[in-house]
CSV table of C-alpha atoms and ligand atoms in Angstrom, one decimal:
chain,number,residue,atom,x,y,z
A,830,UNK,CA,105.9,-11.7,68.9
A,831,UNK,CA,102.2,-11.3,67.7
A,832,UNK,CA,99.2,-10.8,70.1
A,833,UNK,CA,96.3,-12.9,69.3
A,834,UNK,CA,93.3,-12.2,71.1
A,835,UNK,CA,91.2,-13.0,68.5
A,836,UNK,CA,88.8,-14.9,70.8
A,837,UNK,CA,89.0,-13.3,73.9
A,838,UNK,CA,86.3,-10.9,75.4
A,839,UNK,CA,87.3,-7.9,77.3
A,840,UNK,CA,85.9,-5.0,80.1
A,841,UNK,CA,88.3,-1.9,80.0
A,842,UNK,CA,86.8,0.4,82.7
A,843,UNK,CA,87.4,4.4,82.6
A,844,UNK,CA,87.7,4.0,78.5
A,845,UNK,CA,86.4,6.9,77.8
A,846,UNK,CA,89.8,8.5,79.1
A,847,UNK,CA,93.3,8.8,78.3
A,848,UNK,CA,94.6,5.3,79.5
A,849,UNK,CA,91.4,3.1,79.5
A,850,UNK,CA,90.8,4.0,75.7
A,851,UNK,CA,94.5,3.2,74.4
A,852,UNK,CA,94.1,-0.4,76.3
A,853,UNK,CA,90.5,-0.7,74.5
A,854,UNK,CA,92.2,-0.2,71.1
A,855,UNK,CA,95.3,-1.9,71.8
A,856,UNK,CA,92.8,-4.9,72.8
A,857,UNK,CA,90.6,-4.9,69.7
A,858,UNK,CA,93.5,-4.1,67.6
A,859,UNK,CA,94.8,-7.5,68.8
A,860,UNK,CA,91.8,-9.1,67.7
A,861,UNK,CA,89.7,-8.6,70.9
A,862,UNK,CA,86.0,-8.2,71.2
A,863,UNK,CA,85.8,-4.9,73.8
A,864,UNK,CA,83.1,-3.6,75.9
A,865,UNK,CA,83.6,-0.6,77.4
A,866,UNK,CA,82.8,1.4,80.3
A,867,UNK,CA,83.0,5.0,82.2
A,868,UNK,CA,80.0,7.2,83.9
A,869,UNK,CA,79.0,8.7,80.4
A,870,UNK,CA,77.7,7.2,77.4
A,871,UNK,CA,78.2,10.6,75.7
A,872,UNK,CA,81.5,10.4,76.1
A,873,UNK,CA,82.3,6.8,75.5
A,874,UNK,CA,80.4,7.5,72.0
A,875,UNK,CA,82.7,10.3,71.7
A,876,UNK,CA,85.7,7.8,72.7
A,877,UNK,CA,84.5,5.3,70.2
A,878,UNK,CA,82.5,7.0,67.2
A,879,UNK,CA,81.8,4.9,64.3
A,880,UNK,CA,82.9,1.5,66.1
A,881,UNK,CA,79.9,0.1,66.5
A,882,UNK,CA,82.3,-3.3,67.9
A,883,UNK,CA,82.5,-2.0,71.2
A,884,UNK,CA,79.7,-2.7,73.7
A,885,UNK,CA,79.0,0.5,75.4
A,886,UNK,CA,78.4,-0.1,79.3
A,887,UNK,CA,77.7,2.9,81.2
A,888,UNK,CA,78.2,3.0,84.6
A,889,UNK,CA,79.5,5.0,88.0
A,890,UNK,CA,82.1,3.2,90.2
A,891,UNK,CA,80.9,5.2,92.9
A,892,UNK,CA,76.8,3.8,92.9
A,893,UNK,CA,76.1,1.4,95.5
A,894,UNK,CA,76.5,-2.5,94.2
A,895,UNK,CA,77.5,-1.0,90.6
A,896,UNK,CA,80.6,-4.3,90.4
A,897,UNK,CA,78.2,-6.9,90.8
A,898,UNK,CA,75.7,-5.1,87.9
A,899,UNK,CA,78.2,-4.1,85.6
A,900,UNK,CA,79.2,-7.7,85.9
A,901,UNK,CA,76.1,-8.9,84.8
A,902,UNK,CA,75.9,-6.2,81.9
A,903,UNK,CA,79.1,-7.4,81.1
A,904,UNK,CA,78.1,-10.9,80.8
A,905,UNK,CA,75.3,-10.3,78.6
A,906,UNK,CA,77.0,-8.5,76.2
A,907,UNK,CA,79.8,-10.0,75.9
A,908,UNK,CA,78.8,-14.1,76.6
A,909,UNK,CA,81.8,-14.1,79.0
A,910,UNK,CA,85.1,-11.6,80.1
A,911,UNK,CA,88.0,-12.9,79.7
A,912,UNK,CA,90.1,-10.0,80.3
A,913,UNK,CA,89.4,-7.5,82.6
A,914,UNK,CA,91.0,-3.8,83.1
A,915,UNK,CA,90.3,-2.7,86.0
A,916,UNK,CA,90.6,1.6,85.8
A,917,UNK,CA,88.7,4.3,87.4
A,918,UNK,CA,88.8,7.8,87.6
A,919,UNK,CA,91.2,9.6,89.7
A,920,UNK,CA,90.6,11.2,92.8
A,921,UNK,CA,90.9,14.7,93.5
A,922,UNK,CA,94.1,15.9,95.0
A,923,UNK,CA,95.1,16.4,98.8
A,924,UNK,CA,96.9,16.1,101.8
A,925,UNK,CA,96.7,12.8,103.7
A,926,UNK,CA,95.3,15.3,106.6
A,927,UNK,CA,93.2,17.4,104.4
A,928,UNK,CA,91.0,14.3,103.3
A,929,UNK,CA,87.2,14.2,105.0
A,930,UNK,CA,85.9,11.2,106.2
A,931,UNK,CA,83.3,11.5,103.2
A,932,UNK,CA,85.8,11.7,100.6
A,933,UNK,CA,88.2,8.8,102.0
A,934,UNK,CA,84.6,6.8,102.1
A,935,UNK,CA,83.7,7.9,98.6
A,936,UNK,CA,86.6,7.3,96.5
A,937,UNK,CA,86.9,4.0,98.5
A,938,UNK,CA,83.8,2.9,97.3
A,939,UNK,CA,84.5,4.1,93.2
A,940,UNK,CA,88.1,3.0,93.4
A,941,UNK,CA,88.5,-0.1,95.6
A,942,UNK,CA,85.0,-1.5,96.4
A,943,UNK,CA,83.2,-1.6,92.8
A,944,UNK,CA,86.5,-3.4,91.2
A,945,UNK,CA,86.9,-5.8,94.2
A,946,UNK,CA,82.8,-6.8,93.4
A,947,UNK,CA,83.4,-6.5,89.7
A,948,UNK,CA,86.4,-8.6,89.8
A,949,UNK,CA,84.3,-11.1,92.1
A,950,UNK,CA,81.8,-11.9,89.9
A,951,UNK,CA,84.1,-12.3,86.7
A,952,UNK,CA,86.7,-14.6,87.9
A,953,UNK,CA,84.7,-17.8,88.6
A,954,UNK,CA,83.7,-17.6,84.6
A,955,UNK,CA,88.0,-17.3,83.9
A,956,UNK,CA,88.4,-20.2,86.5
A,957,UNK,CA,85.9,-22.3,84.5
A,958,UNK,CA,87.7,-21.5,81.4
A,959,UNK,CA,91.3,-21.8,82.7
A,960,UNK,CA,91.9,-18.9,81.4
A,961,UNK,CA,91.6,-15.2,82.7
A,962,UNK,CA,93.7,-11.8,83.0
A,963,UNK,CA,92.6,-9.2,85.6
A,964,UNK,CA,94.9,-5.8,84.5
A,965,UNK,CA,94.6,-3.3,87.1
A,966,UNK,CA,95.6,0.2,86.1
A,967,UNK,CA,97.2,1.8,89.4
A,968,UNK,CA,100.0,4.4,89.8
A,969,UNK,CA,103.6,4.8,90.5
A,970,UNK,CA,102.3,6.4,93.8
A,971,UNK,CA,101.6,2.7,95.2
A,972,UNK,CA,105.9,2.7,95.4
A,973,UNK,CA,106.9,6.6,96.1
A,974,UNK,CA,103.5,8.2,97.4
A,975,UNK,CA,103.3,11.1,95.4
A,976,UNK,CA,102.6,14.7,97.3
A,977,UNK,CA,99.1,16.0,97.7
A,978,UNK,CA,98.1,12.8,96.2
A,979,UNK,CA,97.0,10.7,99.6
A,980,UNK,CA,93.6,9.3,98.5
A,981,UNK,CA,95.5,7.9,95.3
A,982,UNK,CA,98.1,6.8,96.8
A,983,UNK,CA,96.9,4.9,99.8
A,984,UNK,CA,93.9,3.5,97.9
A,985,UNK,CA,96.0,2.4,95.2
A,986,UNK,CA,98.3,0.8,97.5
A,987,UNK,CA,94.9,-1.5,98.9
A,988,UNK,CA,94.3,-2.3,95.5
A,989,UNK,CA,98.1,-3.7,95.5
A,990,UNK,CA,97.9,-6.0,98.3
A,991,UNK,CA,94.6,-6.9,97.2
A,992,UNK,CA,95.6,-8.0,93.2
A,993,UNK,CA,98.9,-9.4,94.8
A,994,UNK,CA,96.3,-11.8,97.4
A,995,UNK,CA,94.2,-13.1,94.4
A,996,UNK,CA,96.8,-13.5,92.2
A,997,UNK,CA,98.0,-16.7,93.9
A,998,UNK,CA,94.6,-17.7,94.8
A,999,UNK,CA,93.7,-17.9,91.0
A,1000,UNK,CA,97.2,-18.8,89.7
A,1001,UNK,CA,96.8,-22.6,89.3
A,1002,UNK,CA,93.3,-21.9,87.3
A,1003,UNK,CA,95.1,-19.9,84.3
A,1004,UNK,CA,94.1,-16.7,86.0
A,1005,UNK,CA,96.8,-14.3,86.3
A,1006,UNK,CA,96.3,-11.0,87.9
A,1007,UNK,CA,98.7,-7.9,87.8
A,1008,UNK,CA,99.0,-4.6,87.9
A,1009,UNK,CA,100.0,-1.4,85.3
A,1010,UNK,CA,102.1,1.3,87.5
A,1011,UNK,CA,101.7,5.3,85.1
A,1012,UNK,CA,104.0,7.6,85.7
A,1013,UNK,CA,103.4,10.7,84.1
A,1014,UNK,CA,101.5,9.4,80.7
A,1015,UNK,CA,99.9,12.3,78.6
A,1016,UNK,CA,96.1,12.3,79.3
A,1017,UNK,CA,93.4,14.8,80.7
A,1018,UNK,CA,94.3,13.8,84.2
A,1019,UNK,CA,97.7,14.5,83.9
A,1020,UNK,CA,97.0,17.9,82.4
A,1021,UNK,CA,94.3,18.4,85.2
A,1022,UNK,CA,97.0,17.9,88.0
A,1023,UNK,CA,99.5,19.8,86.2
A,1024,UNK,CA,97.2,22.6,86.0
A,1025,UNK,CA,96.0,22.4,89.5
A,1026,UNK,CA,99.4,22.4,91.0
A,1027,UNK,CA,101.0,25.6,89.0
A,1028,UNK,CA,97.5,27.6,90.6
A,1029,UNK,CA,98.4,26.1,94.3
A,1030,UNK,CA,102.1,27.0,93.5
A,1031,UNK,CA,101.9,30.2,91.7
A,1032,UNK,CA,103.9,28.8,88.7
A,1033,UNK,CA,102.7,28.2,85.2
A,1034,UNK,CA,101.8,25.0,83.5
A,1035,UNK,CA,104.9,25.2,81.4
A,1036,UNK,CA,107.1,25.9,84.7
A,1037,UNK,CA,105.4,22.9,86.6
A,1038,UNK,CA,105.6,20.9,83.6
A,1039,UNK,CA,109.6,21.4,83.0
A,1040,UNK,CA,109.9,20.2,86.7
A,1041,UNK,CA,108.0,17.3,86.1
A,1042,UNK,CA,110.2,16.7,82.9
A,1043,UNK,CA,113.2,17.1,85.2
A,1044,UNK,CA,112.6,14.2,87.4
A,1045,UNK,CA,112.0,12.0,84.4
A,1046,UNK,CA,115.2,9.9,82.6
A,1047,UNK,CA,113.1,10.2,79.1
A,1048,UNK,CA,112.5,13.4,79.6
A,1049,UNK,CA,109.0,13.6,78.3
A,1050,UNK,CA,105.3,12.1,79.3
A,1051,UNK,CA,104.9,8.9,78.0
A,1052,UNK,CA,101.9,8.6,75.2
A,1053,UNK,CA,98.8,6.4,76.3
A,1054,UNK,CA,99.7,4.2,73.5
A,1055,UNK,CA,103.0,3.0,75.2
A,1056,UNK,CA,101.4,3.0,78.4
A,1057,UNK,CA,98.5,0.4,76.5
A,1058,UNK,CA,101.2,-1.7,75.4
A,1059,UNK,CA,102.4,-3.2,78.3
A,1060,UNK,CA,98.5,-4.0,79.4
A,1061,UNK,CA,98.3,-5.3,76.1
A,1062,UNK,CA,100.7,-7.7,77.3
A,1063,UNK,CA,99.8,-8.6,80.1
A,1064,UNK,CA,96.1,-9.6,78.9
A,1065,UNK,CA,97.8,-11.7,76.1
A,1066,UNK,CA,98.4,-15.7,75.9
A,1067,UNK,CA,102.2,-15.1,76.1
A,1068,UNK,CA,102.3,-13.3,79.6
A,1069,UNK,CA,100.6,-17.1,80.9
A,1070,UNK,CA,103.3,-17.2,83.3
A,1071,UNK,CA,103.7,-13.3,84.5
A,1072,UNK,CA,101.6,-13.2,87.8
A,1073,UNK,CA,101.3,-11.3,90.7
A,1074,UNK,CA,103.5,-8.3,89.9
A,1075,UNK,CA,103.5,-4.9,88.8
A,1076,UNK,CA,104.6,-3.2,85.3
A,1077,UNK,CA,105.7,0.6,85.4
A,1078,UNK,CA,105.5,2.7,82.4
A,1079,UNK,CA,107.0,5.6,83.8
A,1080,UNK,CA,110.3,6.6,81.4
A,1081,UNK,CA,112.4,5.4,84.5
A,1082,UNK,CA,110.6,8.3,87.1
A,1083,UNK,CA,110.8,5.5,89.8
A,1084,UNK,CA,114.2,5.1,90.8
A,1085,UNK,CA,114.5,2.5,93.2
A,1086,UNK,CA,114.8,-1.2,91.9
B,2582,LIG,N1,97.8,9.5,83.2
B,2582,LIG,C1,98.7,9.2,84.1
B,2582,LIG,O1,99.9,9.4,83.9
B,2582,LIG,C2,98.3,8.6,85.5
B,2582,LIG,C3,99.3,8.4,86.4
B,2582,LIG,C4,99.0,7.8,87.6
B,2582,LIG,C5,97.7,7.3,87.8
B,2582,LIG,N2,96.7,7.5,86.8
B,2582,LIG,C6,95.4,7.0,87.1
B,2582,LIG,O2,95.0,6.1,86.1
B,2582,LIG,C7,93.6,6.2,85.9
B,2582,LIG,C8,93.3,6.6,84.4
B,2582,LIG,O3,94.1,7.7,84.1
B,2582,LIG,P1,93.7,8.7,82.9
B,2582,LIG,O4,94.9,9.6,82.8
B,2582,LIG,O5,93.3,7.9,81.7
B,2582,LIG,O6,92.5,9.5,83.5
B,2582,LIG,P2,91.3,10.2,82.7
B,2582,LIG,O7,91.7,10.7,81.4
B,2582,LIG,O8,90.8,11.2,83.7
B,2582,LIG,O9,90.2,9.1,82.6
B,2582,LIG,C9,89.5,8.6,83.7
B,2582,LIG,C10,88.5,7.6,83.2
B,2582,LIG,O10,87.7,7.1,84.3
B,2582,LIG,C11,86.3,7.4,84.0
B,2582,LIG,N3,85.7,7.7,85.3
B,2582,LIG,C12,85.9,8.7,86.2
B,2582,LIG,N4,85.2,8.6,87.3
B,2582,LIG,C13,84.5,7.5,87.1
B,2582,LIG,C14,83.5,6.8,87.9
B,2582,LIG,N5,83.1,7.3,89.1
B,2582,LIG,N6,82.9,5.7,87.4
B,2582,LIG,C15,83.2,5.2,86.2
B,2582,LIG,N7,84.2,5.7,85.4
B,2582,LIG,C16,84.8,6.9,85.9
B,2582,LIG,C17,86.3,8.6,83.1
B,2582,LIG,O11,85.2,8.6,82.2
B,2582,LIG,P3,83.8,9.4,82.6
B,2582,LIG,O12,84.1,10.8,82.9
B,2582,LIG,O13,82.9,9.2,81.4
B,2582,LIG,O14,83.2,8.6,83.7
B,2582,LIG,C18,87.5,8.3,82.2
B,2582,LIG,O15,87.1,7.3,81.2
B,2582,LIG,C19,93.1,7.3,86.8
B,2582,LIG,O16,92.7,6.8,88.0
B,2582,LIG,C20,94.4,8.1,87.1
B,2582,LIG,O17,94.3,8.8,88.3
B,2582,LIG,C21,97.0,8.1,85.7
């Protein structure tokens, strides 16, 4: 099977980072044109250095009405989005009762309210075309709620029911809508939360690490290139009829059915 995506315009959000960059590549190396987005132009120059092929659209999830502007940025840049990867940053780590009202609000906002706009104002365009792919990145958390990981998982888990509402909404216009489940994939994040739970448990990183490894059938992190893959997929013209579900790339870590 060979991707062609030739003529298809795409928004990865949080491409600066681990996962959102390996979906920009895997998109433009399908033939994709790719704009891309995270807080910091710096670092989405650092991301994407001598490409100047990728629209650069800096912008924070968490600023009031940012969905409906980086929509419109998006648009201009690109003529029209075809594909859209919807990824933000993760949020810090906690207890479901050590969350304050401010950060629950917050991360609400950068992780649920901007891509709910953003998604808004794209998918009328993909209706008009009869043709669209919303990809939202999400976590294995939205199926086994990962400890000291509330905010993620229970605003991950809105973003589920959400995609799975639209997803019929849009089906019969050529819009499909799904979702990306990471396990544990090899990025800064991962490394960040690794590190963050050997100081709260007095273990090292390599200790916390081979426990990780433990609970995983492949026995290693997955690479952000395998996670891209199956996004990859999912924005391409063969997944026309894959709606409305969920993909994990997790080396079998989830192990219900
Ligand atoms: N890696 C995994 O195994 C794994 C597992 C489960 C869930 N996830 C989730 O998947 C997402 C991507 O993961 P990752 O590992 O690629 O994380 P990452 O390396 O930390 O990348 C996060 C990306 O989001 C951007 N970002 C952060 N806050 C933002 C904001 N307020 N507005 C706009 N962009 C923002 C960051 O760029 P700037 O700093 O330039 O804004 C960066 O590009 C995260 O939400 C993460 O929690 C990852």
């Amino acid at each position: 099977m060979r991707i062609d995506l030739s003529n298809k315009r795409a928004l990865v959000l949080g491409a600066s980072g681990g996962l959102g960059g390996a979906i920009a590549r895997g998109l433009a190396e399908a033939g994709a044109t790719v704009a891309v987005s995270s807080r910091s132009a710096d670092r989405l120059a650092a991301a994407f250095p001598d490409d100047r092929a990728f629209p650069k659209l800096a912008a924070d999830l968490a600023a009031p009405g940012v969905g409906r502007s980086l929509a419109t940025r998006a648009l201009d840049a690109l003529g029209g989005v075809d594909i859209l990867v919807n990824n933000s940053g993760g949020p810090p780590p906690t207890t479901a009762l050590g969350a304050t009202d401010d950060q629950w609000r917050a991360q609400f906002d950068a992780m649920v309210m901007s891509l709910v706009d953003l998604t808004g104002a794209l998918v009328p365009g993909m209706r008009e075309r009869r043709w669209g792919r919303i990809v939202t990145v999400a976590s294995s958390g939205v199926v086994a709620p990962i400890p000291n990981l509330a905010l993620s998982n229970a605003l991950r888990a809105a973003l589920l029911g959400w995609s799975k509402t639209l997803a019929a909404e849009v089906a019969a216009d050529g819009v499909t809508v799904n979702m990306v489940l990471p396990g544990r994939i090899a990025t800064s994040r991962v490394e960040a939360l690794d590190r963050a739970n050997a100081e709260r448990s007095g273990r090292s990183v390599g200790e916390v690490e081979k426990a990780a490894l433990a609970t995983i059938p492949a026995a290693r992190y997955g690479t952000p290139e395998e996670f891209a893959a199956a996004a990859v997929f999912l924005a391409s013209p063969q997944a026309s009829y894959v709606t409305g579900t969920t993909i994990r790339v997790d080396g079998g870590a989830l192990r219900n059915v």
